[in-house]
Coordinates of C-alpha atoms and ligand atoms in Angstrom, one line a residue:
M13 CA 45.0 -42.1 -52.2
A14 CA 46.3 -45.1 -50.6
T15 CA 44.4 -48.3 -50.6
R16 CA 42.6 -48.8 -47.5
R17 CA 43.0 -51.8 -45.4
S18 CA 45.7 -53.4 -47.5
R19 CA 46.4 -56.1 -45.2
V20 CA 42.9 -57.4 -45.2
P21 CA 42.9 -60.8 -47.5
L22 CA 41.7 -59.9 -51.2
Q23 CA 38.4 -61.4 -50.9
A24 CA 35.0 -60.3 -51.5
D25 CA 31.3 -61.2 -52.4
F26 CA 31.1 -58.6 -55.3
L27 CA 33.6 -56.9 -57.4
V28 CA 33.0 -53.5 -58.6
I29 CA 35.3 -52.5 -61.6
G30 CA 35.6 -48.9 -61.9
S31 CA 35.1 -45.9 -59.5
G32 CA 33.2 -43.2 -61.0
V33 CA 29.8 -42.3 -59.9
A34 CA 28.1 -45.5 -61.1
G35 CA 30.7 -47.6 -59.5
L36 CA 30.6 -45.9 -56.0
R37 CA 26.9 -45.9 -55.9
A38 CA 26.9 -49.7 -56.8
A39 CA 29.3 -50.3 -54.1
L40 CA 27.4 -48.5 -51.4
E41 CA 24.2 -50.5 -52.4
L42 CA 26.3 -53.9 -52.4
S43 CA 27.9 -53.1 -49.0
R44 CA 24.5 -53.5 -47.4
S45 CA 24.6 -57.2 -48.3
G46 CA 28.2 -58.3 -48.4
R47 CA 31.9 -57.7 -48.8
V48 CA 32.6 -55.5 -51.7
M49 CA 35.8 -54.9 -53.5
V50 CA 36.3 -51.8 -55.8
L51 CA 38.9 -52.1 -58.4
T52 CA 40.2 -48.9 -59.9
K53 CA 43.0 -48.8 -62.6
G54 CA 45.2 -45.8 -61.8
H55 CA 44.0 -43.3 -59.3
P56 CA 40.3 -43.2 -58.1
L57 CA 40.0 -39.6 -58.8
Q58 CA 40.7 -39.8 -62.5
S59 CA 37.2 -41.3 -63.6
S60 CA 35.2 -39.3 -66.4
S61 CA 32.6 -38.6 -63.6
I62 CA 35.1 -36.2 -61.8
Y63 CA 35.5 -34.0 -65.1
A64 CA 31.9 -33.7 -65.6
Q65 CA 31.1 -29.9 -65.3
G66 CA 27.7 -28.9 -66.7
G67 CA 25.7 -30.7 -64.1
V68 CA 23.2 -33.4 -63.2
A69 CA 19.6 -33.2 -64.8
V70 CA 16.9 -34.0 -62.5
A71 CA 13.2 -32.8 -62.4
M72 CA 13.1 -31.2 -58.9
S73 CA 12.5 -27.6 -59.7
E74 CA 9.1 -26.0 -59.2
E75 CA 8.5 -25.5 -63.0
D76 CA 9.4 -29.1 -63.7
D77 CA 8.1 -32.5 -63.7
V78 CA 9.3 -36.0 -64.3
A79 CA 6.7 -36.4 -67.4
I80 CA 8.6 -33.4 -68.9
H81 CA 12.2 -34.7 -68.2
F82 CA 10.9 -38.0 -69.8
T83 CA 9.7 -36.3 -72.9
D84 CA 12.8 -34.2 -73.3
T85 CA 14.9 -37.5 -72.9
I86 CA 13.0 -39.5 -75.3
K87 CA 13.0 -36.6 -77.9
A88 CA 16.7 -36.3 -77.6
G89 CA 17.2 -39.9 -78.2
H90 CA 15.4 -39.8 -81.8
G91 CA 13.0 -42.6 -81.1
L92 CA 15.7 -45.2 -80.0
C93 CA 15.4 -44.9 -76.1
R94 CA 14.1 -47.6 -74.1
K95 CA 11.0 -46.1 -72.7
E96 CA 11.0 -48.0 -69.4
A97 CA 14.6 -47.3 -68.9
V98 CA 13.8 -43.5 -69.3
R99 CA 10.9 -43.6 -67.0
M100 CA 13.0 -45.2 -64.3
L101 CA 15.7 -42.6 -64.6
V102 CA 13.5 -39.6 -64.3
E103 CA 11.3 -41.0 -61.7
E104 CA 14.0 -42.6 -59.4
G105 CA 16.3 -39.5 -60.2
P106 CA 15.1 -37.3 -57.6
A107 CA 15.4 -39.6 -54.7
R108 CA 18.9 -40.5 -55.6
I109 CA 19.8 -36.8 -55.6
Q110 CA 18.0 -36.2 -52.2
E111 CA 20.2 -39.1 -50.9
L112 CA 23.3 -37.6 -52.2
I113 CA 22.4 -34.2 -50.6
R114 CA 21.8 -36.2 -47.2
W115 CA 25.3 -37.6 -47.5
G116 CA 26.6 -34.0 -47.9
A117 CA 26.6 -33.0 -51.5
K118 CA 26.6 -29.2 -51.8
F119 CA 24.7 -28.2 -54.9
D120 CA 24.8 -24.6 -55.8
K121 CA 21.9 -22.6 -54.4
I122 CA 20.4 -19.2 -55.3
G123 CA 18.4 -17.2 -52.4
G124 CA 18.5 -20.6 -50.4
K125 CA 17.1 -22.6 -53.1
L126 CA 18.6 -25.2 -55.3
A127 CA 19.8 -23.5 -58.7
F128 CA 18.5 -25.1 -61.6
A129 CA 20.4 -24.2 -64.9
R130 CA 19.2 -24.7 -68.6
E131 CA 21.1 -26.8 -71.2
A132 CA 20.4 -27.5 -74.8
A133 CA 17.4 -29.5 -75.6
H134 CA 16.0 -29.3 -72.1
S135 CA 12.7 -27.5 -72.0
R136 CA 12.9 -26.6 -68.3
S137 CA 15.7 -25.3 -66.1
R138 CA 16.7 -28.7 -64.4
I139 CA 20.5 -28.8 -64.4
L140 CA 21.9 -28.9 -60.8
R141 CA 25.5 -28.0 -60.6
A142 CA 28.2 -27.6 -57.6
R143 CA 30.7 -25.1 -57.3
G144 CA 29.8 -23.5 -60.7
D145 CA 31.4 -26.1 -62.9
A146 CA 32.6 -28.8 -60.7
T147 CA 29.4 -31.0 -60.4
G148 CA 31.0 -34.4 -61.1
N149 CA 33.8 -33.7 -58.8
E150 CA 31.4 -33.0 -56.0
M151 CA 29.3 -36.0 -56.4
V152 CA 32.4 -38.2 -56.6
R153 CA 33.9 -36.5 -53.3
V154 CA 30.8 -37.4 -51.4
L155 CA 30.4 -40.9 -52.7
I156 CA 33.9 -41.8 -52.1
A157 CA 33.7 -40.2 -48.5
E158 CA 30.5 -42.4 -48.0
V159 CA 32.5 -45.5 -49.4
N160 CA 35.3 -44.9 -47.1
R161 CA 33.0 -45.0 -44.1
Q162 CA 31.7 -48.5 -45.0
K163 CA 33.6 -51.5 -43.3
Q164 CA 32.4 -53.8 -46.0
I165 CA 33.9 -52.0 -48.8
Q166 CA 37.7 -52.4 -49.5
R167 CA 39.3 -50.5 -52.3
L168 CA 41.9 -51.7 -54.6
D169 CA 43.4 -48.6 -56.5
H170 CA 45.9 -49.0 -59.1
H171 CA 44.8 -52.2 -60.2
F172 CA 43.8 -52.9 -63.8
T173 CA 41.2 -55.4 -64.7
V174 CA 42.8 -57.3 -67.4
D175 CA 39.7 -59.8 -68.1
L176 CA 36.6 -61.3 -66.7
V177 CA 36.7 -64.9 -65.7
V178 CA 33.8 -67.0 -67.1
E179 CA 33.3 -70.5 -65.8
N180 CA 30.5 -72.6 -66.8
G181 CA 28.7 -69.7 -68.4
R182 CA 28.6 -67.7 -65.4
C183 CA 31.1 -64.7 -64.8
C184 CA 32.5 -65.4 -61.2
G185 CA 35.7 -63.4 -61.1
A186 CA 38.3 -61.0 -62.7
A187 CA 42.0 -61.3 -63.6
V188 CA 43.7 -58.4 -62.3
L189 CA 47.1 -56.6 -62.8
D190 CA 48.7 -54.8 -59.9
E191 CA 50.1 -51.9 -61.8
A192 CA 53.0 -51.4 -59.3
S193 CA 54.3 -54.8 -59.2
G194 CA 53.2 -56.1 -62.5
R195 CA 51.8 -59.2 -60.7
Q196 CA 48.6 -60.6 -62.3
F197 CA 46.1 -62.7 -60.2
V198 CA 42.5 -63.6 -60.3
L199 CA 39.8 -62.3 -57.8
P200 CA 36.8 -64.4 -57.4
A201 CA 33.4 -63.2 -56.5
C202 CA 29.6 -64.1 -56.5
A203 CA 28.7 -61.2 -58.9
I204 CA 30.6 -58.6 -60.8
V205 CA 29.5 -55.0 -61.5
L206 CA 31.2 -53.3 -64.5
T207 CA 31.3 -49.5 -64.2
T208 CA 34.4 -48.7 -66.1
G209 CA 33.1 -45.5 -68.2
G210 CA 33.5 -44.7 -71.6
A211 CA 36.1 -45.0 -74.4
G212 CA 36.6 -41.4 -75.7
Q213 CA 40.4 -42.1 -76.0
I214 CA 39.7 -44.3 -79.2
Y215 CA 39.4 -40.9 -80.9
A216 CA 42.3 -38.2 -81.5
R217 CA 40.1 -35.6 -79.9
T218 CA 38.3 -36.3 -76.8
T219 CA 37.1 -34.5 -73.8
N220 CA 37.5 -37.8 -71.6
P221 CA 40.5 -38.3 -69.3
P222 CA 43.5 -40.6 -70.6
N223 CA 42.1 -43.6 -69.0
A224 CA 38.7 -43.8 -70.8
T225 CA 40.2 -46.4 -73.1
G226 CA 36.9 -48.7 -73.2
D227 CA 38.2 -51.4 -71.2
G228 CA 34.9 -52.7 -69.7
V229 CA 33.1 -52.9 -73.1
A230 CA 36.2 -54.8 -74.6
M231 CA 36.4 -57.4 -71.6
A232 CA 32.7 -57.9 -71.5
L233 CA 32.8 -58.5 -75.2
R234 CA 35.6 -61.0 -74.8
A235 CA 33.6 -62.7 -71.9
G236 CA 30.6 -63.3 -74.4
A237 CA 28.4 -60.2 -73.7
V238 CA 26.4 -58.7 -76.2
L239 CA 27.0 -55.0 -77.1
Q240 CA 24.4 -52.5 -78.5
D241 CA 24.1 -49.2 -80.2
M242 CA 28.0 -48.9 -80.5
E243 CA 27.6 -46.5 -83.5
F244 CA 26.2 -43.8 -81.4
V245 CA 29.1 -41.7 -80.2
Q246 CA 28.3 -38.2 -78.9
F247 CA 30.8 -35.5 -79.8
H248 CA 30.9 -32.3 -77.9
P249 CA 30.8 -29.2 -80.1
T250 CA 33.0 -27.1 -77.8
A251 CA 36.2 -28.4 -76.6
L252 CA 39.4 -26.2 -76.4
Y253 CA 41.4 -26.1 -79.3
L254 CA 45.0 -25.4 -78.8
P255 CA 47.8 -27.4 -80.4
S256 CA 49.6 -27.8 -76.9
S257 CA 46.4 -28.4 -74.7
P258 CA 44.1 -31.6 -74.3
S259 CA 40.7 -30.9 -75.6
F260 CA 39.5 -29.7 -72.3
L261 CA 35.7 -29.5 -72.3
L262 CA 33.9 -26.0 -72.3
S263 CA 30.6 -26.9 -70.9
E264 CA 27.3 -26.4 -72.7
A265 CA 26.2 -24.4 -69.7
M266 CA 28.3 -21.6 -71.2
R267 CA 25.9 -21.5 -74.1
G268 CA 23.1 -21.8 -71.8
E269 CA 24.4 -18.7 -70.2
G270 CA 24.4 -16.9 -73.5
A271 CA 28.0 -17.7 -74.8
Q272 CA 28.1 -17.3 -78.8
L273 CA 29.7 -19.2 -81.3
R274 CA 31.7 -17.3 -84.1
N275 CA 33.5 -18.4 -87.0
N276 CA 37.1 -17.6 -87.9
K277 CA 36.0 -14.3 -89.5
G278 CA 34.2 -13.3 -86.2
A279 CA 30.9 -13.8 -87.5
L280 CA 28.0 -15.6 -85.4
F281 CA 26.7 -18.5 -87.5
M282 CA 24.6 -20.8 -85.5
Q283 CA 21.2 -19.1 -86.3
R284 CA 21.9 -20.2 -90.1
Y285 CA 21.8 -23.8 -89.0
H286 CA 19.1 -24.2 -86.6
P287 CA 16.4 -21.9 -85.0
M288 CA 17.7 -22.6 -81.3
G289 CA 21.2 -21.1 -82.6
A290 CA 24.1 -22.0 -80.3
L291 CA 21.6 -24.1 -78.1
A292 CA 20.6 -26.5 -80.9
P293 CA 21.3 -30.3 -80.2
R294 CA 25.1 -31.2 -79.8
D295 CA 25.2 -33.2 -83.1
I296 CA 23.7 -30.2 -85.1
V297 CA 26.1 -27.7 -83.5
S298 CA 29.2 -29.9 -84.0
R299 CA 28.4 -30.4 -87.7
A300 CA 27.7 -26.5 -88.1
I301 CA 31.1 -26.0 -86.6
L302 CA 32.7 -28.5 -89.0
A303 CA 30.9 -26.8 -91.9
E304 CA 32.2 -23.5 -90.8
M305 CA 35.8 -24.6 -90.3
A306 CA 35.7 -26.0 -93.8
A307 CA 34.3 -22.8 -95.3
T308 CA 36.9 -20.4 -93.6
K309 CA 39.7 -23.1 -93.9
A310 CA 40.2 -22.9 -90.2
R311 CA 40.9 -25.5 -87.6
H312 CA 38.6 -24.2 -85.1
V313 CA 35.7 -21.7 -84.5
Y314 CA 35.4 -19.4 -81.5
L315 CA 33.3 -19.5 -78.0
D316 CA 32.7 -15.9 -77.2
V317 CA 31.9 -15.2 -73.6
T318 CA 33.2 -11.8 -73.2
H319 CA 29.9 -10.1 -73.0
L320 CA 29.0 -12.0 -69.8
G321 CA 31.1 -10.1 -67.5
T322 CA 34.3 -10.9 -65.6
E323 CA 32.7 -11.4 -62.1
F324 CA 30.0 -13.7 -63.4
L325 CA 32.3 -15.8 -65.3
K326 CA 34.7 -16.2 -62.6
R327 CA 32.0 -17.1 -60.1
R328 CA 29.9 -19.2 -62.4
F329 CA 32.7 -21.2 -64.1
P330 CA 35.9 -21.1 -62.0
T331 CA 37.3 -24.4 -63.3
I332 CA 37.0 -23.3 -67.0
Y333 CA 38.4 -19.9 -66.2
A334 CA 41.4 -21.0 -64.4
T335 CA 42.1 -24.0 -66.9
C336 CA 41.9 -21.5 -69.8
L337 CA 44.2 -19.0 -68.0
R338 CA 46.7 -22.1 -67.6
Y339 CA 46.9 -22.1 -71.4
D340 CA 47.2 -18.3 -71.6
I341 CA 43.5 -17.6 -72.5
D342 CA 41.6 -15.0 -70.6
I343 CA 38.0 -15.9 -71.3
T344 CA 37.0 -12.8 -69.9
E345 CA 38.8 -10.9 -72.6
E346 CA 39.3 -13.1 -75.5
W347 CA 37.3 -15.5 -77.5
I348 CA 38.2 -19.4 -76.8
P349 CA 39.3 -21.4 -79.9
V350 CA 37.0 -24.5 -79.9
S351 CA 36.2 -27.6 -82.3
P352 CA 34.2 -30.8 -81.5
S353 CA 35.6 -33.8 -79.6
A354 CA 34.4 -37.2 -78.8
H355 CA 32.7 -36.9 -75.5
Y356 CA 30.2 -39.8 -74.7
M357 CA 29.5 -43.3 -75.9
M358 CA 25.7 -43.9 -76.0
G359 CA 26.2 -47.6 -76.7
G360 CA 27.9 -50.0 -74.7
V361 CA 27.3 -53.4 -73.0
W362 CA 23.6 -54.4 -73.4
T363 CA 21.9 -54.7 -70.0
D364 CA 18.2 -55.2 -69.1
L365 CA 16.4 -52.6 -66.9
N366 CA 18.2 -53.9 -64.0
G367 CA 21.8 -53.8 -65.1
A368 CA 22.1 -57.7 -66.0
T369 CA 24.0 -58.3 -69.2
T370 CA 23.7 -61.3 -71.2
V371 CA 26.2 -63.1 -69.3
P372 CA 25.0 -64.5 -65.8
G373 CA 26.7 -63.0 -62.8
L374 CA 27.9 -59.9 -64.9
F375 CA 25.9 -56.5 -64.4
A376 CA 26.9 -53.2 -65.9
A377 CA 26.0 -49.4 -65.2
G378 CA 26.8 -46.0 -66.4
E379 CA 28.6 -45.1 -69.5
V380 CA 30.1 -48.6 -70.0
A381 CA 26.3 -49.9 -70.2
C382 CA 23.7 -49.6 -72.8
S383 CA 20.7 -49.6 -70.7
G384 CA 18.6 -47.8 -73.5
V385 CA 18.2 -44.5 -71.7
H386 CA 20.1 -42.5 -74.1
G387 CA 19.0 -43.9 -77.5
A388 CA 20.6 -42.4 -80.5
N389 CA 21.7 -39.2 -78.7
R390 CA 22.1 -38.5 -74.9
L391 CA 20.2 -35.4 -73.3
A392 CA 22.8 -33.2 -71.7
S393 CA 23.7 -33.8 -68.2
N394 CA 21.6 -37.1 -68.0
S395 CA 24.7 -39.4 -67.5
L396 CA 25.5 -38.5 -64.0
L397 CA 21.8 -39.3 -63.1
E398 CA 22.1 -42.4 -64.9
G399 CA 25.2 -43.5 -63.0
L400 CA 23.3 -42.9 -59.5
V401 CA 19.8 -44.6 -60.8
F402 CA 21.5 -47.5 -62.6
G403 CA 24.5 -47.9 -60.2
A404 CA 21.9 -48.8 -57.5
R405 CA 19.8 -50.8 -59.7
A406 CA 22.6 -53.1 -61.0
A407 CA 23.9 -53.5 -57.6
A408 CA 20.3 -54.5 -56.3
A409 CA 20.1 -57.0 -59.1
A410 CA 23.6 -58.5 -58.4
V411 CA 22.7 -59.0 -54.8
A412 CA 19.7 -60.9 -55.7
F413 CA 21.8 -62.9 -58.3
A414 CA 24.4 -63.8 -55.7
E415 CA 21.9 -65.2 -53.3
G416 CA 22.8 -69.1 -52.8
Q417 CA 25.8 -68.6 -55.1
E418 CA 29.1 -70.1 -54.1
I419 CA 32.3 -68.1 -54.6
S420 CA 34.3 -70.1 -57.2
K421 CA 37.9 -71.2 -56.3
L422 CA 39.4 -70.4 -59.7
T423 CA 42.8 -71.9 -58.9
A424 CA 43.4 -73.0 -62.3
Q425 CA 42.9 -69.9 -64.0
D426 CA 45.1 -68.2 -61.3
T427 CA 47.9 -70.5 -62.4
A428 CA 47.3 -70.3 -65.9
L429 CA 47.4 -66.4 -65.8
R430 CA 50.7 -66.4 -64.4
A431 CA 52.0 -68.8 -66.8
G432 CA 52.5 -66.4 -69.7
P433 CA 54.5 -65.9 -71.8
F434 CA 53.3 -62.3 -72.4
G435 CA 53.0 -60.4 -75.9
I436 CA 55.2 -57.5 -76.7
L437 CA 53.7 -54.6 -78.6
E438 CA 56.3 -53.1 -80.5
D439 CA 55.9 -49.3 -81.0
E440 CA 52.9 -49.0 -78.7
E441 CA 52.6 -45.3 -78.9
K442 CA 52.5 -45.2 -82.7
L443 CA 49.7 -47.8 -82.7
R444 CA 47.8 -45.9 -80.2
S445 CA 48.1 -42.6 -82.4
S446 CA 47.4 -44.4 -85.5
L447 CA 44.2 -46.0 -84.3
R448 CA 43.0 -42.5 -82.8
R449 CA 43.6 -40.6 -86.0
T450 CA 41.9 -43.4 -88.0
M451 CA 38.8 -43.1 -85.8
W452 CA 38.8 -39.5 -85.9
G453 CA 39.5 -39.2 -89.5
Q454 CA 37.1 -42.0 -90.7
V455 CA 34.6 -42.6 -88.0
G456 CA 34.1 -39.0 -86.5
V457 CA 31.3 -36.6 -86.6
I458 CA 30.4 -37.2 -90.2
R459 CA 31.1 -40.8 -91.5
S460 CA 30.4 -42.4 -95.0
G461 CA 30.3 -45.8 -96.1
E462 CA 33.4 -45.3 -97.9
S463 CA 35.4 -44.1 -94.9
L464 CA 33.9 -46.7 -92.6
V465 CA 35.2 -49.5 -94.9
R466 CA 38.5 -47.8 -94.9
A467 CA 38.5 -47.7 -91.1
C468 CA 37.2 -51.3 -90.8
A469 CA 40.0 -52.5 -93.0
Q470 CA 42.6 -50.6 -90.9
L471 CA 41.4 -51.9 -87.8
S472 CA 41.1 -55.5 -88.8
R473 CA 44.9 -55.3 -89.6
W474 CA 45.7 -54.7 -85.8
A475 CA 42.9 -57.4 -84.7
Q476 CA 45.5 -60.2 -84.2
L477 CA 46.3 -58.3 -81.0
V478 CA 42.8 -59.0 -79.4
A479 CA 44.2 -62.7 -78.9
L480 CA 47.3 -62.0 -77.3
P481 CA 47.9 -61.7 -73.3
F482 CA 50.0 -58.6 -72.4
A483 CA 51.8 -57.9 -69.2
T484 CA 51.4 -54.0 -69.0
R485 CA 48.7 -51.7 -68.5
A486 CA 49.5 -49.7 -71.6
A487 CA 49.5 -52.6 -73.9
L488 CA 46.3 -54.0 -72.5
E489 CA 44.7 -50.6 -73.0
I490 CA 45.6 -50.6 -76.5
K491 CA 44.2 -53.9 -77.3
N492 CA 41.0 -52.9 -75.6
M493 CA 41.0 -49.8 -77.8
V494 CA 41.4 -51.8 -80.8
Q495 CA 38.5 -54.0 -80.0
V496 CA 36.2 -51.1 -79.0
A497 CA 37.2 -49.0 -82.2
Q498 CA 36.5 -52.1 -84.4
C499 CA 32.9 -52.3 -82.7
V500 CA 32.2 -48.6 -83.4
A501 CA 33.3 -48.8 -86.8
E502 CA 31.4 -52.1 -87.6
A503 CA 28.2 -50.7 -86.1
A504 CA 28.5 -47.5 -87.9
L505 CA 29.1 -49.2 -91.2
W506 CA 26.1 -51.5 -90.6
R507 CA 23.5 -48.4 -89.7
E508 CA 22.8 -47.3 -93.1
N509 CA 20.9 -44.0 -92.1
S510 CA 21.4 -40.9 -90.2
V511 CA 20.0 -40.6 -86.9
G512 CA 20.9 -38.9 -83.6
A513 CA 24.7 -38.7 -83.2
H514 CA 25.2 -41.0 -86.0
Y515 CA 25.6 -39.0 -89.5
R516 CA 26.4 -40.8 -92.6
S517 CA 27.1 -38.4 -95.3
D518 CA 26.2 -41.1 -97.9
C519 CA 22.8 -42.0 -96.1
L520 CA 21.2 -38.8 -95.0
E521 CA 17.6 -40.3 -94.7
A522 CA 16.7 -40.7 -91.0
K523 CA 13.9 -43.1 -91.1
R524 CA 14.5 -45.8 -93.9
A525 CA 13.0 -49.2 -93.4
G526 CA 14.0 -50.7 -90.1
W527 CA 15.7 -47.7 -88.7
Q528 CA 14.3 -48.5 -85.2
Q529 CA 16.5 -51.7 -84.9
H530 CA 19.4 -51.7 -82.8
S531 CA 22.9 -52.8 -83.7
R532 CA 24.1 -55.7 -81.7
L533 CA 27.5 -57.2 -81.6
S534 CA 29.1 -60.1 -80.0
S535 CA 32.7 -61.3 -80.2
G536 CA 32.4 -63.6 -83.3
D537 CA 30.8 -60.6 -85.2
V538 CA 33.6 -58.2 -84.7
V539 CA 36.7 -60.6 -84.9
S540 CA 35.5 -62.0 -88.2
G541 CA 34.2 -58.3 -89.6
K542 CA 30.8 -60.0 -90.2
A543 CA 29.0 -56.9 -89.4
A544 CA 30.8 -55.1 -92.1
R545 CA 30.6 -57.7 -94.7
Q546 CA 26.8 -58.3 -94.0
S547 CA 25.8 -54.5 -93.9
R548 CA 26.4 -53.9 -97.5
G549 CA 22.8 -53.9 -99.1
S550 CA 20.9 -54.4 -96.0
L551 CA 20.1 -52.3 -93.0
L552 CA 18.8 -55.2 -90.9
S553 CA 21.2 -57.8 -91.0
L554 CA 23.7 -57.4 -88.0
R555 CA 21.7 -59.2 -85.4
G556 CA 18.3 -60.3 -84.5
R557 CA 16.5 -58.6 -81.7
L558 CA 17.2 -59.5 -77.9
K559 CA 14.0 -61.1 -76.5
Ligands
SIN624 C1 28.8 -30.2 -70.3 O1 28.8 -29.5 -69.5 O2 28.5 -29.4 -71.5 C2 28.7 -31.5 -70.5 C3 27.5 -32.0 -69.8 C4 27.3 -33.4 -70.2 O3 27.8 -33.9 -71.2 O4 26.4 -33.9 -69.7

């Protein structure tokens, strides 16, 4: 998609960095109060939101109620959710979805009424879907169309944000790389909303698209923002496992519709691990799969949907059906090889209930942010709703912040940015792959103090990259991945218990003293490895609580 109105001078009151559901919804809100620039690295139709299959959870069915959605979310978060944030999510969610429907979103219906599906850990059927398994795609389609209608919004696609600009303690712009020309320049603004999504690419196996390299978390950290809960990474139990394919997601909705998990010998196994069987919480299913893989000396287990019927499968899961066929698996006839993959970051840039980070002028929403709605484990399908609700909230707060603020000139920063010299990253691909394998092997579904110490030591060998300026998107992404990986490993080493998605084989107890504390990191802690050093012998030493 070409950048619109490219001859309009590059100036805006607000910058939105990232164009998934949270970014697009934020841009629409901001456009009521000023000029908005939406920066996207690569193509705007490559965000993680686009790939969201299963759906969007919202308490709108006759059998449901926001109080029940609240309770399910809190339960999934294992006591580490921020209750006020969850309340906002479930209470404001229905209005955000109705608004999307008014803008043209077509969610699937049965008998003229919205169809609500069931997913793991939901006690009601509350998952809306579109075109069977293309929910994120439909939501982004509608939001982009709405964004394109707003004259106040300018899109700058194929522009990679290198860093945030902070002057006198305020975030007042961004340094940007034009991916086509290689030119770097500074864009000033009154307020910046960060919506860059997740960081699944720091793992060798991930359901995330290639651009999920944690850029927003890394640049916010460099700008002085505080990160929270970085140890909580959700692993999805069922991603396609084929040597030649990416770890394509096989939606939990398949298990919601009756799909079964079988080990390498063909035996059903989930009932041995949890009374809810294949619909147990994701972390439990992921660990059960790994245990079965180890017991049968296999690299995967199987997802079996063959009993659900060809017509049903083609209608209900058209994207999954077609994608698997592309890899020569006919899901109507064959069991699908699957294994767990990194899926979602519960942690991220700490925000208050209105999306404000600890850096004035910088706001964050969606997966890049840690608003507190997910706690230690995200309830399935809550993230698209979070993007809508907190995208709008962060934008409203950015508008309030910008009132009376001048746009800074930032000429000196612009000149400095162009001056170089830029660092050169030798053997980029090798470094990227080593990092991803280190994270998968040492900081994956099951971690231990020993594996985390090894990971921290390995990652700190690459840490000198963080201080270097680079000229290419690939090198800048690797620098961000190193930084985010360090944060995850350090926070995981600090948390000496097993809670939610964070499972330490050396600390199985869930509720040892201080377990309800949140890990918080800022740049000094990560660069110096302070978190890792302090963690030995104490669960509570990473950071004091934010007020
Ligand atoms: C899925 O469809 O299984 C993923 C949905 C989610 O992660 O919320």
